[in-house]
C-alpha positions as semicolon CSV with decimal commas, in nm:
position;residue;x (nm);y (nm);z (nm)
1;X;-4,829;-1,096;3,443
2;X;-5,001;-1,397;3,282
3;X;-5,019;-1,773;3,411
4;X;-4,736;-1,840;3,153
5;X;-4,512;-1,664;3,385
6;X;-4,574;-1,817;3,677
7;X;-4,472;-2,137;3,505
8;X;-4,204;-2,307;3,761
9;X;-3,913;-2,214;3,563
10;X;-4,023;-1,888;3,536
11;X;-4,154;-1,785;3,891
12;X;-3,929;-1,544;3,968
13;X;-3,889;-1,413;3,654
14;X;-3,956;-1,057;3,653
15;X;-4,078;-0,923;3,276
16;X;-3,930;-0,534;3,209
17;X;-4,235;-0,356;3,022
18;X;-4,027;-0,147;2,883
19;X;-3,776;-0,366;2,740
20;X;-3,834;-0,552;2,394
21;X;-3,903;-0,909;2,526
22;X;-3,852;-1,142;2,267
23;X;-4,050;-1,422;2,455
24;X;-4,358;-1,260;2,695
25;X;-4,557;-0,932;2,536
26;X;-4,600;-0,585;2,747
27;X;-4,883;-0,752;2,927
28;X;-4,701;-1,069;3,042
29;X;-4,852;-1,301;2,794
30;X;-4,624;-1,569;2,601
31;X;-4,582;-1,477;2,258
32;X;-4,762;-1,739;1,968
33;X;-4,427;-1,862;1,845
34;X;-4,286;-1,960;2,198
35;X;-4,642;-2,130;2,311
36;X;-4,596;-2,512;2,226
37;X;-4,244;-2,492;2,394
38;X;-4,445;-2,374;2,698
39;X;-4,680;-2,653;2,629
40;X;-4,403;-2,919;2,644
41;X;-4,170;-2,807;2,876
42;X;-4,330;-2,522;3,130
43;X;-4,439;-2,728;3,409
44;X;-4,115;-2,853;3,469
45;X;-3,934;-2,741;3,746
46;X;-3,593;-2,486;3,789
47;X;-3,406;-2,811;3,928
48;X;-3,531;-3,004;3,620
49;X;-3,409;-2,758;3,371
50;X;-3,062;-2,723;3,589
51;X;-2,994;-3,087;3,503
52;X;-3,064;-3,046;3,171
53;X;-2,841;-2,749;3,121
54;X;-2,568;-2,932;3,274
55;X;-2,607;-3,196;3,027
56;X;-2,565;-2,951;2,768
57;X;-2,280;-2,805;2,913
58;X;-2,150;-3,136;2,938
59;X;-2,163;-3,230;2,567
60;X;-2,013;-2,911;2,511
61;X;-1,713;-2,993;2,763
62;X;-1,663;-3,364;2,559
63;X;-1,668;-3,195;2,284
64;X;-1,378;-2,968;2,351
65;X;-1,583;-2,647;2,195
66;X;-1,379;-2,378;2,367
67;X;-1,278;-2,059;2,231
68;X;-1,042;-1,778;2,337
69;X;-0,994;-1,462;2,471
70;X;-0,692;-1,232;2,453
71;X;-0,612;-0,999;2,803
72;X;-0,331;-0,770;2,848
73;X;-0,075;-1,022;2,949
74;X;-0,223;-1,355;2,907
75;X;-0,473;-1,589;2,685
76;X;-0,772;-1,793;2,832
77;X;-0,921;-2,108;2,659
78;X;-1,314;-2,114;2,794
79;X;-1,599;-2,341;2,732
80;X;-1,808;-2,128;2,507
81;X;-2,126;-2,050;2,760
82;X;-2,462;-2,211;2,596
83;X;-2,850;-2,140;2,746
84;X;-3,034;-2,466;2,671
85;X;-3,329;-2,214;2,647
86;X;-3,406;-2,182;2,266
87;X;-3,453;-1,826;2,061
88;X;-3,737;-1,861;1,792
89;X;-3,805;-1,660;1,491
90;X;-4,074;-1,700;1,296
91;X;-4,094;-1,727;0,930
92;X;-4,209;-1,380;0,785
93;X;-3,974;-1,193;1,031
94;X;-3,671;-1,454;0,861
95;X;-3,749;-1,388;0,546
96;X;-3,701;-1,006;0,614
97;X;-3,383;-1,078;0,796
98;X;-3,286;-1,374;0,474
99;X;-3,348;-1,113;0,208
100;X;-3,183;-0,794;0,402
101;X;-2,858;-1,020;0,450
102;X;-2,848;-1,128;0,126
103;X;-2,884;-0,761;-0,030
104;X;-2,603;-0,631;0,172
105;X;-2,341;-0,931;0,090
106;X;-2,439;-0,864;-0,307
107;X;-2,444;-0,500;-0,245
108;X;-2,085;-0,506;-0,069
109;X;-1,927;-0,766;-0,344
110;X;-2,003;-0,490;-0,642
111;X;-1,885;-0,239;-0,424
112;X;-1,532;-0,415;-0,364
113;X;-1,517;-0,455;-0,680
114;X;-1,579;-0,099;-0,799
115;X;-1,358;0,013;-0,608
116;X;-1,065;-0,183;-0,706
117;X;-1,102;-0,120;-1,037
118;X;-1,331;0,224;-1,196
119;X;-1,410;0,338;-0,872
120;X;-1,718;0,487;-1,020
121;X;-1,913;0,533;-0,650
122;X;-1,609;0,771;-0,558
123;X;-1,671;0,972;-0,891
124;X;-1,983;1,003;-0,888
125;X;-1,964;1,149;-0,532
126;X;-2,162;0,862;-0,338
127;X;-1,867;0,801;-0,114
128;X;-1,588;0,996;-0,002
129;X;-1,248;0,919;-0,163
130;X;-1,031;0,951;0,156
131;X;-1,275;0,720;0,336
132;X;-1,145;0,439;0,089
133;X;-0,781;0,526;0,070
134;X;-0,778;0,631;0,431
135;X;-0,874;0,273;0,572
136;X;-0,622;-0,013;0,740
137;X;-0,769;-0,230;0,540
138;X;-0,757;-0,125;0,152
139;X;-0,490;-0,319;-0,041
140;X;-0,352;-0,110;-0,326
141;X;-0,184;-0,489;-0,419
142;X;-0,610;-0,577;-0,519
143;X;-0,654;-0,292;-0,777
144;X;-0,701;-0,428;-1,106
145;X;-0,781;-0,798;-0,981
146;X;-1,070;-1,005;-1,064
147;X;-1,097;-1,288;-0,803
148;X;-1,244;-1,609;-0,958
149;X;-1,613;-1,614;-0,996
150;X;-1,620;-1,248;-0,922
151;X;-1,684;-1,270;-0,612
152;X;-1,478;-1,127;-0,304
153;X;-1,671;-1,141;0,016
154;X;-1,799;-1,531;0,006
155;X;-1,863;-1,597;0,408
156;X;-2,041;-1,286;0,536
157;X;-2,151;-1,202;0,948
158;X;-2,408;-0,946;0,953
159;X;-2,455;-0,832;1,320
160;X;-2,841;-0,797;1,355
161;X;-3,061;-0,650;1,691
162;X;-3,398;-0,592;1,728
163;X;-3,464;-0,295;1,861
164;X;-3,742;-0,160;2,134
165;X;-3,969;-0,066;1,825
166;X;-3,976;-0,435;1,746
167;X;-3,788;-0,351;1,402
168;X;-3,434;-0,531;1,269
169;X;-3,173;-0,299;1,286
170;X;-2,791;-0,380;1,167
171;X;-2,503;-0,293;1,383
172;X;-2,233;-0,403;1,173
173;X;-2,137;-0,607;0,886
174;X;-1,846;-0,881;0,923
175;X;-1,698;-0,946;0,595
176;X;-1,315;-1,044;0,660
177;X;-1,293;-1,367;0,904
178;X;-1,640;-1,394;1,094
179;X;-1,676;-1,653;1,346
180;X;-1,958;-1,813;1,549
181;X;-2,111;-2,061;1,231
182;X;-1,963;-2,355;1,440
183;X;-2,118;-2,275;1,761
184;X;-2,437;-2,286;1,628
185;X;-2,443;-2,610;1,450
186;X;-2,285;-2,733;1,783
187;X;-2,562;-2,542;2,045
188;X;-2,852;-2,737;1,797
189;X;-2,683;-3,047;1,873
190;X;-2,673;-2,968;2,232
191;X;-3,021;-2,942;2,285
192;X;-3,133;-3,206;2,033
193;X;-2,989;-3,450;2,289
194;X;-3,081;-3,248;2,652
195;X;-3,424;-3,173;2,511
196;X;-3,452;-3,528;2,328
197;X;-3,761;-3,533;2,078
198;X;-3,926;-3,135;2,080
199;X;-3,810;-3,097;1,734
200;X;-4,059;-3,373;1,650
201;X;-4,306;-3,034;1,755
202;X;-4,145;-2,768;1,589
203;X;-4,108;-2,758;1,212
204;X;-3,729;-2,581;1,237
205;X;-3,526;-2,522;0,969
206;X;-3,195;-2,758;1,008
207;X;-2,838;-2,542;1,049
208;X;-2,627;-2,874;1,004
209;X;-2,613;-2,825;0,608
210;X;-2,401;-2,501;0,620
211;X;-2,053;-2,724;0,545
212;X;-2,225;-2,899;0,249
213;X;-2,329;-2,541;0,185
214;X;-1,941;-2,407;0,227
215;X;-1,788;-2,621;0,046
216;X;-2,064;-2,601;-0,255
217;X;-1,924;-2,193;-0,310
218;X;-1,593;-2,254;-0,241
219;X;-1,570;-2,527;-0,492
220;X;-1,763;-2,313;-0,721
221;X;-1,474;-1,994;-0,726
222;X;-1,248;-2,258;-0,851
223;X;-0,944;-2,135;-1,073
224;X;-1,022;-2,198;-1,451
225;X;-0,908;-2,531;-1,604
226;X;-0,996;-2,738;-1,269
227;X;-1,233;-2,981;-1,278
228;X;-1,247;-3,117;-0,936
229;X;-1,124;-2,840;-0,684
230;X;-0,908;-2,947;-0,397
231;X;-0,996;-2,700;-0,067
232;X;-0,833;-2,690;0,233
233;X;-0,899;-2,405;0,539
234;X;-0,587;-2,256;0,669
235;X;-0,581;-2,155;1,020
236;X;-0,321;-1,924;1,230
237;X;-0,265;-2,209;1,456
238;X;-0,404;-2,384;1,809
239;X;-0,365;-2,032;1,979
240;X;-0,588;-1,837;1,759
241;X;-0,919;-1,741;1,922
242;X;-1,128;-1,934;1,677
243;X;-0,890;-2,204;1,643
244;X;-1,227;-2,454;1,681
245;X;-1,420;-2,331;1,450
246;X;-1,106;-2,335;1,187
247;X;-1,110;-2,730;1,252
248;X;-1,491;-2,793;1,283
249;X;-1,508;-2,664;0,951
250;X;-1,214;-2,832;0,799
251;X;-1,352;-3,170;0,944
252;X;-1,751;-3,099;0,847
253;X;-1,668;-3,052;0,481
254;X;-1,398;-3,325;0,461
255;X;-1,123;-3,100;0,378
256;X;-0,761;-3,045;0,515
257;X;-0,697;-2,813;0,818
258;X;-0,340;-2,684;0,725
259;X;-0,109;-2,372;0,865
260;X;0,102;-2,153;0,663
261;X;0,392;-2,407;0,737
262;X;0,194;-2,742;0,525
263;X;0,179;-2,519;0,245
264;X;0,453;-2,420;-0,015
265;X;0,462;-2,245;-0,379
266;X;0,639;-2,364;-0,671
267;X;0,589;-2,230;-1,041
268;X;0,307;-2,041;-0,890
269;X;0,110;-2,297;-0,789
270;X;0,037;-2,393;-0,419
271;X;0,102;-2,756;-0,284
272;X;0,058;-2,899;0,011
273;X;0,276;-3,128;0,144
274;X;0,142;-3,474;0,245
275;X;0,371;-3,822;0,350
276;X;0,303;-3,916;-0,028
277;X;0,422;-3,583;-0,169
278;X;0,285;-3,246;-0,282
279;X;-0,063;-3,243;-0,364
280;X;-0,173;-2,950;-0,559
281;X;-0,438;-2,698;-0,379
282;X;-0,689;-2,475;-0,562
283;X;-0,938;-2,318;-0,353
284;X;-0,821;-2,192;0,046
285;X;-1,060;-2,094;0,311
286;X;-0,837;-1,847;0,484
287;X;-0,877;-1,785;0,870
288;X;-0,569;-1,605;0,856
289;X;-0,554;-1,209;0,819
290;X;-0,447;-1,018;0,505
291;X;-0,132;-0,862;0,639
292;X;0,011;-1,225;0,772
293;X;-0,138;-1,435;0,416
294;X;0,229;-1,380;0,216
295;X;0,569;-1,268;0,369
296;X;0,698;-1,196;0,043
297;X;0,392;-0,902;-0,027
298;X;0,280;-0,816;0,289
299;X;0,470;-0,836;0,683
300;X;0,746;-0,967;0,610
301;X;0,799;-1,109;0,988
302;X;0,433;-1,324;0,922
303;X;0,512;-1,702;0,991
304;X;0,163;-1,762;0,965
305;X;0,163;-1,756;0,557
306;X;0,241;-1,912;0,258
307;X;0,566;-1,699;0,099
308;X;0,450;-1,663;-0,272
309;X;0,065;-1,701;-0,231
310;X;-0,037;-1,400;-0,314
311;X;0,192;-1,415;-0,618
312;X;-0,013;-1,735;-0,739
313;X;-0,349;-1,568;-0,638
314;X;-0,253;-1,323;-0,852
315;X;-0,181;-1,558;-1,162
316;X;-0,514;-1,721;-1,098
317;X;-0,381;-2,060;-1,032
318;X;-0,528;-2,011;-0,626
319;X;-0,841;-1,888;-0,485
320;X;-0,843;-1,737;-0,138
321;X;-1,198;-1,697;0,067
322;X;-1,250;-1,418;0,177
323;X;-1,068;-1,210;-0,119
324;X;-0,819;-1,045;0,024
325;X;-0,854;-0,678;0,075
326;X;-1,249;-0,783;0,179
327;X;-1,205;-0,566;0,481
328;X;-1,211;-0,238;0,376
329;X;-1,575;-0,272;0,341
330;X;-1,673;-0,353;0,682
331;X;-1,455;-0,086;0,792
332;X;-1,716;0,031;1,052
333;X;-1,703;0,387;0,918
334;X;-1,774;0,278;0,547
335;X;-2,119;0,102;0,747
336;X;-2,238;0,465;0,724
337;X;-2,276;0,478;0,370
338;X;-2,456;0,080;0,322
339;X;-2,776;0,266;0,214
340;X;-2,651;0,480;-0,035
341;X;-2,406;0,159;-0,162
342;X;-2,709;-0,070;-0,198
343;X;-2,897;0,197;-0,368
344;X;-2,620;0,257;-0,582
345;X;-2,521;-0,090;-0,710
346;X;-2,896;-0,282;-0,678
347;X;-3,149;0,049;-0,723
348;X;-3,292;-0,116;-0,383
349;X;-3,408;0,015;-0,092
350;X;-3,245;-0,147;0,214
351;X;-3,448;-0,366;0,385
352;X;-3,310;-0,394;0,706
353;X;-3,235;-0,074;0,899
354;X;-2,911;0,047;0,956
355;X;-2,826;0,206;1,298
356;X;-2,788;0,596;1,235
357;X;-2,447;0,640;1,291
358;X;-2,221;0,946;1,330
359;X;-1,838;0,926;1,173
360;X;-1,553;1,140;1,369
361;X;-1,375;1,199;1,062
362;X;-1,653;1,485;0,984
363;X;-1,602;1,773;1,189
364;X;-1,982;1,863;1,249
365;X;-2,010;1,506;1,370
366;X;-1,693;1,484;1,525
367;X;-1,820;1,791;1,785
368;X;-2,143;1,645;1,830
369;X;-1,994;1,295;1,904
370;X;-1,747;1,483;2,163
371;X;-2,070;1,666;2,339
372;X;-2,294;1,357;2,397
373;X;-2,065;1,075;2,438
374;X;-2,281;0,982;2,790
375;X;-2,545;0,879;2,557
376;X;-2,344;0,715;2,267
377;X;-2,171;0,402;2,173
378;X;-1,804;0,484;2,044
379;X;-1,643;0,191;1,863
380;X;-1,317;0,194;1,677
381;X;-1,390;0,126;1,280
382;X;-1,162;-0,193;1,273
383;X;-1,194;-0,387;1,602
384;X;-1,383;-0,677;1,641
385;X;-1,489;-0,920;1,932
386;X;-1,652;-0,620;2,105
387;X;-1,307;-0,444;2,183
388;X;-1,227;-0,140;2,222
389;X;-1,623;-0,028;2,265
390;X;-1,708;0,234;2,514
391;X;-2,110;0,277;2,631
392;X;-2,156;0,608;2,721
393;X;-2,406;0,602;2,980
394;X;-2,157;0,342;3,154
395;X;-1,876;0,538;3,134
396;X;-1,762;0,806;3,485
397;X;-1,695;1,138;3,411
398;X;-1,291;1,035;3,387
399;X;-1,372;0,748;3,142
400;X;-1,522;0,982;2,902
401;X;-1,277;1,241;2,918
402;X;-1,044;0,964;2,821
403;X;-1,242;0,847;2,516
404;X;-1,298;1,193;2,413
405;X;-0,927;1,226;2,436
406;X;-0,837;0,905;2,202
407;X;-1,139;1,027;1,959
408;X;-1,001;1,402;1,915
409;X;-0,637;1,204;1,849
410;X;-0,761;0,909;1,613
411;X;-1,082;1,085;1,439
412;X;-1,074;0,901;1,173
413;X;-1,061;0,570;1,396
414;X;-1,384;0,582;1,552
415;X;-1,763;0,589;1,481
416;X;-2,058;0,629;1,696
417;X;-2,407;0,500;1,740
418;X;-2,714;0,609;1,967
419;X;-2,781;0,347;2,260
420;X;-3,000;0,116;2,132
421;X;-3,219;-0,084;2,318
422;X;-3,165;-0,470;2,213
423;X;-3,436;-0,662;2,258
424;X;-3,379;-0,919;2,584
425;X;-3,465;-1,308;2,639
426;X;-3,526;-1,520;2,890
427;X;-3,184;-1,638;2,968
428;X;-3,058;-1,906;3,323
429;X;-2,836;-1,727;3,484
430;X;-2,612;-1,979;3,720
431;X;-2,542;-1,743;4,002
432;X;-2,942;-1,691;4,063
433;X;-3,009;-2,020;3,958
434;X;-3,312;-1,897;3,777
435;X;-3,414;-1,711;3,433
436;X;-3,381;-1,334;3,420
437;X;-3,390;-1,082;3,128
438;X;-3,092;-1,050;2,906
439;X;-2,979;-0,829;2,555
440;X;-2,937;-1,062;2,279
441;X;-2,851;-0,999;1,905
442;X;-2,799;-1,242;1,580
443;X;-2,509;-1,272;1,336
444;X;-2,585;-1,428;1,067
445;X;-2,436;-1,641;0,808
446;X;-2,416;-1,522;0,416
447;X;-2,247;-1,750;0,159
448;X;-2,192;-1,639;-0,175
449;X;-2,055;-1,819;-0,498
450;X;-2,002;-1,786;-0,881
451;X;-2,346;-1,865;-0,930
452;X;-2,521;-1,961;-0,610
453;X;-2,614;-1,748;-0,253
454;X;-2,702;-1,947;0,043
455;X;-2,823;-1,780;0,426
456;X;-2,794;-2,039;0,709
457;X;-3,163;-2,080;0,829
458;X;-3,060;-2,005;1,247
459;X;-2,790;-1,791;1,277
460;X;-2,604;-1,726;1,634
461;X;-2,780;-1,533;1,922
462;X;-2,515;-1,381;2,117
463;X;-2,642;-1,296;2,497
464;X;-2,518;-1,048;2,770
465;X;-2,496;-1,274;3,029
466;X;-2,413;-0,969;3,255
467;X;-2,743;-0,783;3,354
468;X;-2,798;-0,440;3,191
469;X;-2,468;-0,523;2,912
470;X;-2,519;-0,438;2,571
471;X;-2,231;-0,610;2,468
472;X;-2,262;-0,999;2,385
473;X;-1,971;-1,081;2,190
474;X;-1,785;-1,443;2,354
475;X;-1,490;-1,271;2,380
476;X;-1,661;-1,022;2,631
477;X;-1,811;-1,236;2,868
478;X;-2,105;-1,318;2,648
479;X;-2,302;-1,660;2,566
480;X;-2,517;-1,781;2,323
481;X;-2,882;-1,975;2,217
482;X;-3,006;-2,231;1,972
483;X;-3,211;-2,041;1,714
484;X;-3,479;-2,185;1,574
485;X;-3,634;-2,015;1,260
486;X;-3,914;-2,192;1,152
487;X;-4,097;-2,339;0,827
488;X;-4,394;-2,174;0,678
């Protein structure tokens, strides 16, 4: 254990050899990247950093940056948990992560489009037809449609970890409505004011230029014949789990926040209706799911839509971000194939790893999923927020008799994944009152447009806050870090 260690803050903390320790190496020693934060900050003391976490929690309190989570018979609104203690990555390891995001989001976007139109990755025998035409989330309303610009997925989440072998591996990619951006623009600004001039130390990328950023490739998927776009974000309304992020977003790029009820469709177009009459929209960042967009094409009980939209999408006149039918590509069982899909489309070789993965659907895999589930991670292929996961070495012998039973019922529903070991940070934990180990992973934040593709330089690291957890979504009991990636 090296003098680093026993820095105040970290007295008691006790370093896990043979965990992947994103801050201290094997032998105790801080790592180069984390040094001058040791430098500036190390000798302080537990109490010191407890006052300056409660200011952060404080300006997160003001702020009203809640989110919320959905139990069996009730809803919670929570203060979004935030560890003033930063994450750093430095710039060669981003610029793996950068250019693996960005192959996947161009990789998926030719791949939605193939397969709403020649389908030429089915015949050609790259992917399994009844993998496409089997999943939730395929609209047969999208065949045949070109979305303006070309371009389907626009706001990407790709779910990174680093594993024990120090290597990037993705867990999943997030392609319909993925959340988080706001927290992290919000967690910088957090610590900018408890930790009040270390940036003037660190040469960090900013993350405060992803709305700019937004509202750049929305404007650019425009409809033909507009000049000067008007966007607005549509949200599902104050109860929806992300219902802050919908309005941080609206508000950061100077748009309208609107529900399905502000909205209406005449002649095809979509207005929105405003004390001095209808004012014509053209480009809608939609928070709202596919099967609740349009009463008149899809549920017809949705109050959360627009009746007609998807009529006017259709014509052209609208554009909706993310495309709709988006999700049948981050159908977690579809994740299996994202080698062979970015080979296929780009000639590429993936540059970050995927997780090997077994698929119930296929009977070899199915039985071999069904014999080792105590040392698997089941997940269903079209949950998200971290339900419905089962860890198998967690699970008693009755639990995994039970998931074995829903698997051999549903095979089609569920996937599974070895245990991987995330890599763990540093991380306060209030009930100790001091810093202890923790599994952390980063989603991060893909934009694409007619001609432009933008990754936010920071991303969100999700942590465990419970000890030993693998799972670190929010909506699970997780929190999250600032992320720093730095400049070359």
């Amino acid at each position: 254990m090296s003098s680093n260690i026993k820095k105040p803050i970290f007295s008691s903390y006790i370093n896990n050899p043979h965990l992947f320790d994103e801050v201290f190496d094997n032998l105790g020693n801080t790592k180069n990247v984390y040094q001058k934060l040791f430098d500036l900050y190390g000798d302080h003391s537990i109490l010191d950093y407890v006052q300056l976490n409660n200011k952060a929690k404080s300006s997160f309190f003001n702020q009203g940056i809640t989110f919320q989570t959905y139990g069996e018979h009730d809803t919670k609104e929570k203060i979004f948990p935030f560890d003033l203690f930063p994450r750093i990555i430095d710039p060669d390891e981003w610029d793996i992560i950068e250019r693996g995001a960005i192959q996947r989001s161009k990789a998926l976007n030719l791949f939605l489009w193939d397969i709403y139109h020649d389908k030429k990755i089915i015949k050609d025998g790259i992917v399994p037809l009844d993998l496409i035409s089997s999943s939730a989330n395929y609209l047969h309303q999208m065949i045949g449609v070109d979305p303006p610009g070309g371009v389907y997925n626009h706001i990407s989440g790709t779910d990174i970890i680093k594993h024990s072998d120090g290597e990037y591996y993705v867990l999943e990619d997030n392609i319909r409505c993925p959340s988080g951006v706001s927290y992290v623009i919000c967690n910088r600004t957090a610590l900018k004011r408890a930790l009040f001039g270390v940036f003037n130390h660190y040469k960090t990328h900013t993350v405060t230029n992803y709305a700019e950023n937004l509202l750049e490739i929305l404007e650019s998927v425009k409809p033909k014949g507009v000049d000067i776009p008007n966007c607005v974000v549509i949200t599902p309304g104050m109860y929806n789990s992300a219902f802050y992020e919908h309005s941080y977003l609206a508000k950061a790029m100077g748009v309208e926040l609107v529900e399905g009820r502000d909205l209406f469709v005449e002649n095809d177009f979509v207005y929105m209706k405003t004390i001095r009459g209808p004012i014509k929209v053209d480009v809608i960042y939609r928070r709202v799911d596919d099967q609740f967009l349009d009463p008149l094409e899809f549920r017809a009980d949705s109050s959360l839509g627009v009746p007609g939209l998807f009529s006017a999408y259709l014509k052209g006149n609208v554009c909706l971000a993310n495309a709709p039918g988006t999700g049948v590509a981050d159908d977690k069982a579809v994740y299996t194939y994202m080698p062979q899909i970015i080979k296929y489309y780009l000639d590429e070789v993936p540059i970050l790893n995927n997780v090997h993965t077994y698929h119930c659907s296929r009977p070899d895999e199915l039985k071999y999923v069904l014999e080792h589930i105590h040392e698997l991670v089941v997940k269903p292929v079209d949950e998200a927020g971290g339900y419905g996961i089962s860890i198998g070495n967690k699970l008693t012998k009755e639990e995994i008799k039970a998931v074995q039973e829903q698997i051999k019922e549903h095979p089609r529903k569920y996937i599974a994944q070895p245990i991987m070991s995330l890599s763990v940070h540093p991380t306060y934990i209030d009930d100790t009152e001091s810093f202890e180990q923790r599994h952390v992973d980063l989603r991060t934040f893909t934009l694409l447009g007619d001609k432009k593709e933008f990754v936010l330089k920071g991303g969100l690291s999700r942590v465990a806050l419970k000890k030993g957890n693998l799972i670190v979504n929010s909506s699970q009991g997780g929190g999250s870090k600032d992320t720093w990636v730095l400049k070359k």
